[in-house]
Coordinates of C-alpha atoms (C1' of nucleotides) in Angstrom, one line a residue:
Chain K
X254 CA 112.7 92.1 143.8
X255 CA 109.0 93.2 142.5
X256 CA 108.1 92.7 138.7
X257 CA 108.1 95.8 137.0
X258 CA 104.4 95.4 135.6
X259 CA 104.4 97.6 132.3
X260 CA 101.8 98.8 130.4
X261 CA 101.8 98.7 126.4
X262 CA 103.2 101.7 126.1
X263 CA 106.1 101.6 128.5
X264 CA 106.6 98.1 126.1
X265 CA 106.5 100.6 123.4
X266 CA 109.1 103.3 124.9
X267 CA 111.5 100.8 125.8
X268 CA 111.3 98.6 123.0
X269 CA 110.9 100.9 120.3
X270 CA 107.9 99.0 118.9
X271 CA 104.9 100.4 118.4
X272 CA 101.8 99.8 120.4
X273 CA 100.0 98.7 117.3
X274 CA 102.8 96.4 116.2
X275 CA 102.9 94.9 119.6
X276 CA 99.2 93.5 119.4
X277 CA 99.7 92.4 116.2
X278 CA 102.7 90.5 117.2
X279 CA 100.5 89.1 119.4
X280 CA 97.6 88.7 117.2
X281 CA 100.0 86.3 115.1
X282 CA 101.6 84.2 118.4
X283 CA 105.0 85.8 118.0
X284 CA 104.6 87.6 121.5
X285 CA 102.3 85.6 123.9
X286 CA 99.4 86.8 125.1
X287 CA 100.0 88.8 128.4
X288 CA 98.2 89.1 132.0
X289 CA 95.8 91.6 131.9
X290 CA 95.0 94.4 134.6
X291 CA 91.4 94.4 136.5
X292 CA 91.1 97.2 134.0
X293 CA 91.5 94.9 130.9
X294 CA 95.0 96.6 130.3
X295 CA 97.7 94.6 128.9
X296 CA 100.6 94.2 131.7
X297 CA 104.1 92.9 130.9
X298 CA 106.7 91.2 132.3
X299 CA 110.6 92.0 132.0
X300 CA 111.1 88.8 130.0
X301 CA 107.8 89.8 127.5
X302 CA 110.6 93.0 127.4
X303 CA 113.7 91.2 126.4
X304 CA 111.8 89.0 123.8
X305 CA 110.6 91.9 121.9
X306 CA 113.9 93.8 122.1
X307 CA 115.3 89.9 120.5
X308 CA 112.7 90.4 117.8
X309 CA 113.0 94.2 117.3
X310 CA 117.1 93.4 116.9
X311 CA 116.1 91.2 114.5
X312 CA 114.0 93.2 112.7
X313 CA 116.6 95.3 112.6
X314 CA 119.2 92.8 110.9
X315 CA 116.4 92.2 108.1
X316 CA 115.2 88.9 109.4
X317 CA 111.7 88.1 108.3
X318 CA 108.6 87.2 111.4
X319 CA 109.1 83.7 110.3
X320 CA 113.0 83.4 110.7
X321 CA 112.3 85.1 113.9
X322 CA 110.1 82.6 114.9
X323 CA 112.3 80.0 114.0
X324 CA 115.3 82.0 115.8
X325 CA 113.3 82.4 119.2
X326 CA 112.4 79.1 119.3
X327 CA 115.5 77.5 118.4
X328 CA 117.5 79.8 121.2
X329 CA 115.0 78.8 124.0
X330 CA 116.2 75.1 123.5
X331 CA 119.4 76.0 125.8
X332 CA 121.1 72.8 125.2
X333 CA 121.3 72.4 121.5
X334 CA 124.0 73.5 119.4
X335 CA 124.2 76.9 118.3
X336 CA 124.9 75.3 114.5
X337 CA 121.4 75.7 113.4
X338 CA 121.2 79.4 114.6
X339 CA 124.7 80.0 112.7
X340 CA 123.0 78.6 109.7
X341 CA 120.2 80.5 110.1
X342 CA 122.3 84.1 110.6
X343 CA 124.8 82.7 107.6
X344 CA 121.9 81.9 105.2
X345 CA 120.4 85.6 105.8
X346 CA 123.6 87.2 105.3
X347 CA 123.9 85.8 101.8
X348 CA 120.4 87.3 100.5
X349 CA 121.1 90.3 102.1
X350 CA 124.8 90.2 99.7
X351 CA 122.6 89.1 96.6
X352 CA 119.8 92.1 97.3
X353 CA 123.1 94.2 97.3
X354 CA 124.5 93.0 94.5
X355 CA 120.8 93.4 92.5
X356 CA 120.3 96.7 93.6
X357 CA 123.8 97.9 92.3
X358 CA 123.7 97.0 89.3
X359 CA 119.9 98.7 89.2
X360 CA 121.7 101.6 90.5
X361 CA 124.1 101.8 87.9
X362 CA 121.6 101.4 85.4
X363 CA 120.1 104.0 86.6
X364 CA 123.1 106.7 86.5
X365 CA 123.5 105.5 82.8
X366 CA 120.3 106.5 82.2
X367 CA 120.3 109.7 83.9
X368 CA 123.5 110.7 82.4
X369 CA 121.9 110.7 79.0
X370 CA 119.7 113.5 79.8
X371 CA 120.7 116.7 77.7
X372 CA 118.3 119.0 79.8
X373 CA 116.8 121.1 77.5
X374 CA 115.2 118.6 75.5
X375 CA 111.3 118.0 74.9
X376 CA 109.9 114.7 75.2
X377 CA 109.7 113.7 72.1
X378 CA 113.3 113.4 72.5
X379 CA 113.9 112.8 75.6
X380 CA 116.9 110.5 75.7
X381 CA 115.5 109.1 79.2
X382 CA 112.6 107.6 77.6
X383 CA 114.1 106.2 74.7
X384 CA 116.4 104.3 76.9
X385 CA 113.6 103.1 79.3
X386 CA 111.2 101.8 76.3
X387 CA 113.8 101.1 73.8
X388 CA 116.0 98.5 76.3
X389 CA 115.7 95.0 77.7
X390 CA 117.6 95.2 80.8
X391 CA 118.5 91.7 83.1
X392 CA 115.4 90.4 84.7
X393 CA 116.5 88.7 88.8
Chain A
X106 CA 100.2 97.0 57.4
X107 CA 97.9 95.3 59.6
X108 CA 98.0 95.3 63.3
X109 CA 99.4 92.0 64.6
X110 CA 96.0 91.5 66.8
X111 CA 97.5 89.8 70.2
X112 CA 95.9 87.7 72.9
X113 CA 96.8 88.2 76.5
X114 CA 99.0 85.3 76.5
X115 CA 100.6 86.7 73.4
X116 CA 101.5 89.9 75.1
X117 CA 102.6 88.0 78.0
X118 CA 105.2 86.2 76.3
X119 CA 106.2 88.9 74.0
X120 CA 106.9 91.5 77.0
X121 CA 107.5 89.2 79.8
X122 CA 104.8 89.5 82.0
X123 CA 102.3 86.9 83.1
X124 CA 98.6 86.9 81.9
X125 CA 97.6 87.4 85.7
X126 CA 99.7 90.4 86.2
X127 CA 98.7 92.1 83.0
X128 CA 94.9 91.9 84.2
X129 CA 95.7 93.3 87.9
X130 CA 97.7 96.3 85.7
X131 CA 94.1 96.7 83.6
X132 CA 91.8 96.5 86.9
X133 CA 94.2 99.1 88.3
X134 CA 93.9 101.1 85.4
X135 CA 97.8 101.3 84.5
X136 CA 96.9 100.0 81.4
X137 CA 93.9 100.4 79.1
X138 CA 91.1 98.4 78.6
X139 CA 91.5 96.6 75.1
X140 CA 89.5 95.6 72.8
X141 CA 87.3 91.8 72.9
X142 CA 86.9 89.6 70.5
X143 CA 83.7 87.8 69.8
X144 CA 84.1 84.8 72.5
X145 CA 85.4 87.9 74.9
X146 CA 88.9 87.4 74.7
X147 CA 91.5 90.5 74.9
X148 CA 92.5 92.0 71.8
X149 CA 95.8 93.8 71.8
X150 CA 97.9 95.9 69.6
X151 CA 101.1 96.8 69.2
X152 CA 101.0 100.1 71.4
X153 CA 99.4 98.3 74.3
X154 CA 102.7 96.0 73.7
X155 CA 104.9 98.7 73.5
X156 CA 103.0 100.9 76.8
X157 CA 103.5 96.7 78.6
X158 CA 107.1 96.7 77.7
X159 CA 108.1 100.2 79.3
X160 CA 106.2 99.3 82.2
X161 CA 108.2 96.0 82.8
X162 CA 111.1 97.9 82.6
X163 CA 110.2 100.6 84.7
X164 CA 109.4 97.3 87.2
X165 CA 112.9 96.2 86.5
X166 CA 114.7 99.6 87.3
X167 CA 112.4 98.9 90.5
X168 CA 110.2 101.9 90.0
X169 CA 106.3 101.7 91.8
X170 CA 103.2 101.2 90.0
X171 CA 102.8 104.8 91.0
X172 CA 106.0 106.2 89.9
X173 CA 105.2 104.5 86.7
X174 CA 101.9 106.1 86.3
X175 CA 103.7 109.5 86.3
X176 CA 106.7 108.5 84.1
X177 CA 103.8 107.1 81.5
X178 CA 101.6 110.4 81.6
X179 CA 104.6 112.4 81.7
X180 CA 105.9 110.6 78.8
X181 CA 102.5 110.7 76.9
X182 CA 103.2 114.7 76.6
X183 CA 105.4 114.7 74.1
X184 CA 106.1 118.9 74.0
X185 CA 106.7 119.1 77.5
X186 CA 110.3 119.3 79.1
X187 CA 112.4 116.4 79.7
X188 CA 113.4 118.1 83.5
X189 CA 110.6 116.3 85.5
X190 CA 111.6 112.5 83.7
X191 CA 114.6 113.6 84.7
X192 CA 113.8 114.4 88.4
X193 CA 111.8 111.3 88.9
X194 CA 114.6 109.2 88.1
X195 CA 117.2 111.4 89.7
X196 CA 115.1 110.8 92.9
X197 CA 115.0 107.4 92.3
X198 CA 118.5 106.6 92.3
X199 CA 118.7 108.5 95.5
X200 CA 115.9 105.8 97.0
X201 CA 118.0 102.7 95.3
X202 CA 121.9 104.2 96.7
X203 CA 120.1 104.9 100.3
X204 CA 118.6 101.5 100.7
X205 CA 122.3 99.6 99.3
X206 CA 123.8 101.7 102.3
X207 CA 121.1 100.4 105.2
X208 CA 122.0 96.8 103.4
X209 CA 125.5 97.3 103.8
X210 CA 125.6 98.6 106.8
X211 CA 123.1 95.4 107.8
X212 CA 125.7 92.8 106.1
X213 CA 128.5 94.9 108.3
X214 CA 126.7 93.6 110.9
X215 CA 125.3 90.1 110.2
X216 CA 129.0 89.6 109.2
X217 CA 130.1 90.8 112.8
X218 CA 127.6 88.7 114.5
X219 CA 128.4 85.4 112.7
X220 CA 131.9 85.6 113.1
X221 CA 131.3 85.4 116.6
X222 CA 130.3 82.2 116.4
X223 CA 133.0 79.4 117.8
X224 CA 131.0 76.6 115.9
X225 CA 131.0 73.7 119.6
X226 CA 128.9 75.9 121.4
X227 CA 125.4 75.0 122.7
X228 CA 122.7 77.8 122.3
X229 CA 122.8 78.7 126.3
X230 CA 126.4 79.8 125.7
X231 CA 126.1 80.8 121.7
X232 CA 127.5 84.5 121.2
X233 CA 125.2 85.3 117.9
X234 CA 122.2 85.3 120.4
X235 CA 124.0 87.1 122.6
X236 CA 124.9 89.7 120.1
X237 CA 121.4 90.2 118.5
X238 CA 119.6 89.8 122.3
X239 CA 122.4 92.5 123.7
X240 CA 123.0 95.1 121.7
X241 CA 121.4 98.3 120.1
X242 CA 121.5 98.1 116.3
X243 CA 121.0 102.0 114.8
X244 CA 117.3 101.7 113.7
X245 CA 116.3 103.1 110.1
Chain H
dG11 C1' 85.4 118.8 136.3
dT12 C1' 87.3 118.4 132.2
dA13 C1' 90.6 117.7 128.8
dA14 C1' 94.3 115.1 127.1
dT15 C1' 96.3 110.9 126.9
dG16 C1' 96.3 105.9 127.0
dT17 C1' 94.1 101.6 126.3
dC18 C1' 90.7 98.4 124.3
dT19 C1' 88.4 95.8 120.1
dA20 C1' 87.4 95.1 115.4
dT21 C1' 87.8 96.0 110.7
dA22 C1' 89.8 97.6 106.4
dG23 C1' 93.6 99.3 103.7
dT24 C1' 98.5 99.2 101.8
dC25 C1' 101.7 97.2 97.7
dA26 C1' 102.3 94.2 93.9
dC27 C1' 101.1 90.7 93.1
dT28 C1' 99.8 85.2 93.6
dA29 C1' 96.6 81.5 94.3
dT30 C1' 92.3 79.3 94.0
dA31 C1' 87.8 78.0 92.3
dG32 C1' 84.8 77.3 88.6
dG33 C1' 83.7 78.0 84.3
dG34 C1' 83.8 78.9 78.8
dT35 C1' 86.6 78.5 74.0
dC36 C1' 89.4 76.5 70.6
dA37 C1' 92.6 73.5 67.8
dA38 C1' 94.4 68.9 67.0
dG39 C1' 94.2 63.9 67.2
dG40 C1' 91.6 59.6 67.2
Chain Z
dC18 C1' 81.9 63.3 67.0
dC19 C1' 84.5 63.2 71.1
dT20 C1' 88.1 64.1 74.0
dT21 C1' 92.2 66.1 75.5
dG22 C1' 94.9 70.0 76.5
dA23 C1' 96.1 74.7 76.1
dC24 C1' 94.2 78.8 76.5
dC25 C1' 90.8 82.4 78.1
dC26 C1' 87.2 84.4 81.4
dT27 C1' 85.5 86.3 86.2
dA28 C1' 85.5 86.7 91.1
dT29 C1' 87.5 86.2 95.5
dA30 C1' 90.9 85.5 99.0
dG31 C1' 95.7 85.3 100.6
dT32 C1' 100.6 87.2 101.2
dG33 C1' 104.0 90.2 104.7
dA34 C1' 104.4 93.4 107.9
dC35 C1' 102.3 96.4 109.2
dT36 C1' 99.1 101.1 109.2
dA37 C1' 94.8 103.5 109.6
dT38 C1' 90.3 104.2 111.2
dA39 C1' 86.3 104.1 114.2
dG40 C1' 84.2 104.0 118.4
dA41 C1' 84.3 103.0 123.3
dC42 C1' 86.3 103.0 128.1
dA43 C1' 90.2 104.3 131.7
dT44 C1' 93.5 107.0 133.7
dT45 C1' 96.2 111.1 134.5
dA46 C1' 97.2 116.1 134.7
dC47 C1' 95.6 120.5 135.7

DNA sequence: GTAATGTCTATAGTCACTATAGGGTCAAGG
DNA sequence: CCTTGACCCTATAGTGACTATAGACATTAC
């Protein structure tokens, strides 16, 4: 069975990453650095494929470059325990439940807000900005 | 009644914000350039206090520096109708409810992924890298 | 042949700060 | 008077995760 030998952009279309993310991935060691064509052309493997769909995913789930980092290196050491990866997954899972939390109670604040507005007032009394200037509202 | 005459540090502590930010918002232009004193310190008054104060809150309702410079120049036009304050932060609550669904929906999933996890596992067999190397996740 | 598309490099811009370096000013204590 | 420490000043570079731009070369489609 023959390598498929893709070019950037088939990385691109198959990956859903752009072709300007994908050298800058590069750029920063998160992809390696590829064989090139006679042409100078970037040419990838089906493994460069299925990393970058493993850091796309993550991407996805909200991890940051440098968890990934730490996520593909810790699941190319086949023989460790998956703990540290658990940790890793159960770690982000909380932030993401305390942005939640922070931007609820911003959104509430919000509709408080916006539920003060009469509508056919002037500035001068608007009821929107009073609240805004007038209030100290729970800094993170 | 004589104005209270602040220093930057001053207004830092009375509104919140640190000395640094305050002079990124002045080379920005969000906020006026004050007054010196003699040796070339800042001088502030009470309505650059006041002007500092909305705009940390604005920060805290998690409006942009942007957004902000429209809610302060709509604001500063005091005869005008309340109906585009009220848009901007009508819009913005849409922003802040769309995001907490894309986190939820993200937590969903982290919450999936990690229950997969059978704890004895060694990374070669582990089922969270599995689920984020094997599956499509609905992009943004 | 030519036009459109794809690829290359290098550099600068985004947002909202934060950090660093290197210096001047001022009040209190010894 | 001197020093210590807290405060203030400017200018520049760095952060994260890209995005945009410019200018050049290669390939593909008609």
């Amino acid at each position: 069975m023959t390598e498929p030998a893709l070019k950037i952009g088939d990385l691109a279309r198959l990956s859903g990453v752009k072709v300007v993310t994908i050298r800058y991935y590069e750029t920063i060691g998160l992809l390696p650095e590829p064989r090139r064509n006679v042409n100078g052309y970037r040419s990838y493997d089906r493994a460069a494929l299925e990393r970058l769909q493993f850091i796309r995913r993550c991407r996805d789930l909200g991890f940051s470059l440098d968890q990934i980092r730490d996520l593909l290196s810790l699941a190319s050491e086949t023989e460790r325990s998956c703990a540290e990866i658990d940790i890793l997954t159960a770690r982000h899972l909380d932030e993401v439940e305390k942005k939640i939390l922070k931007l609820q109670a911003l959104a509430r604040e919000l509709r408080r807000i916006n539920a003060l507005c009469q509508g056919d007032a002037t500035i001068s009394n608007c009821r929107i900005v009073e609240a805004i200037a007038g209030e100290q509202f729970g800094a993170p």
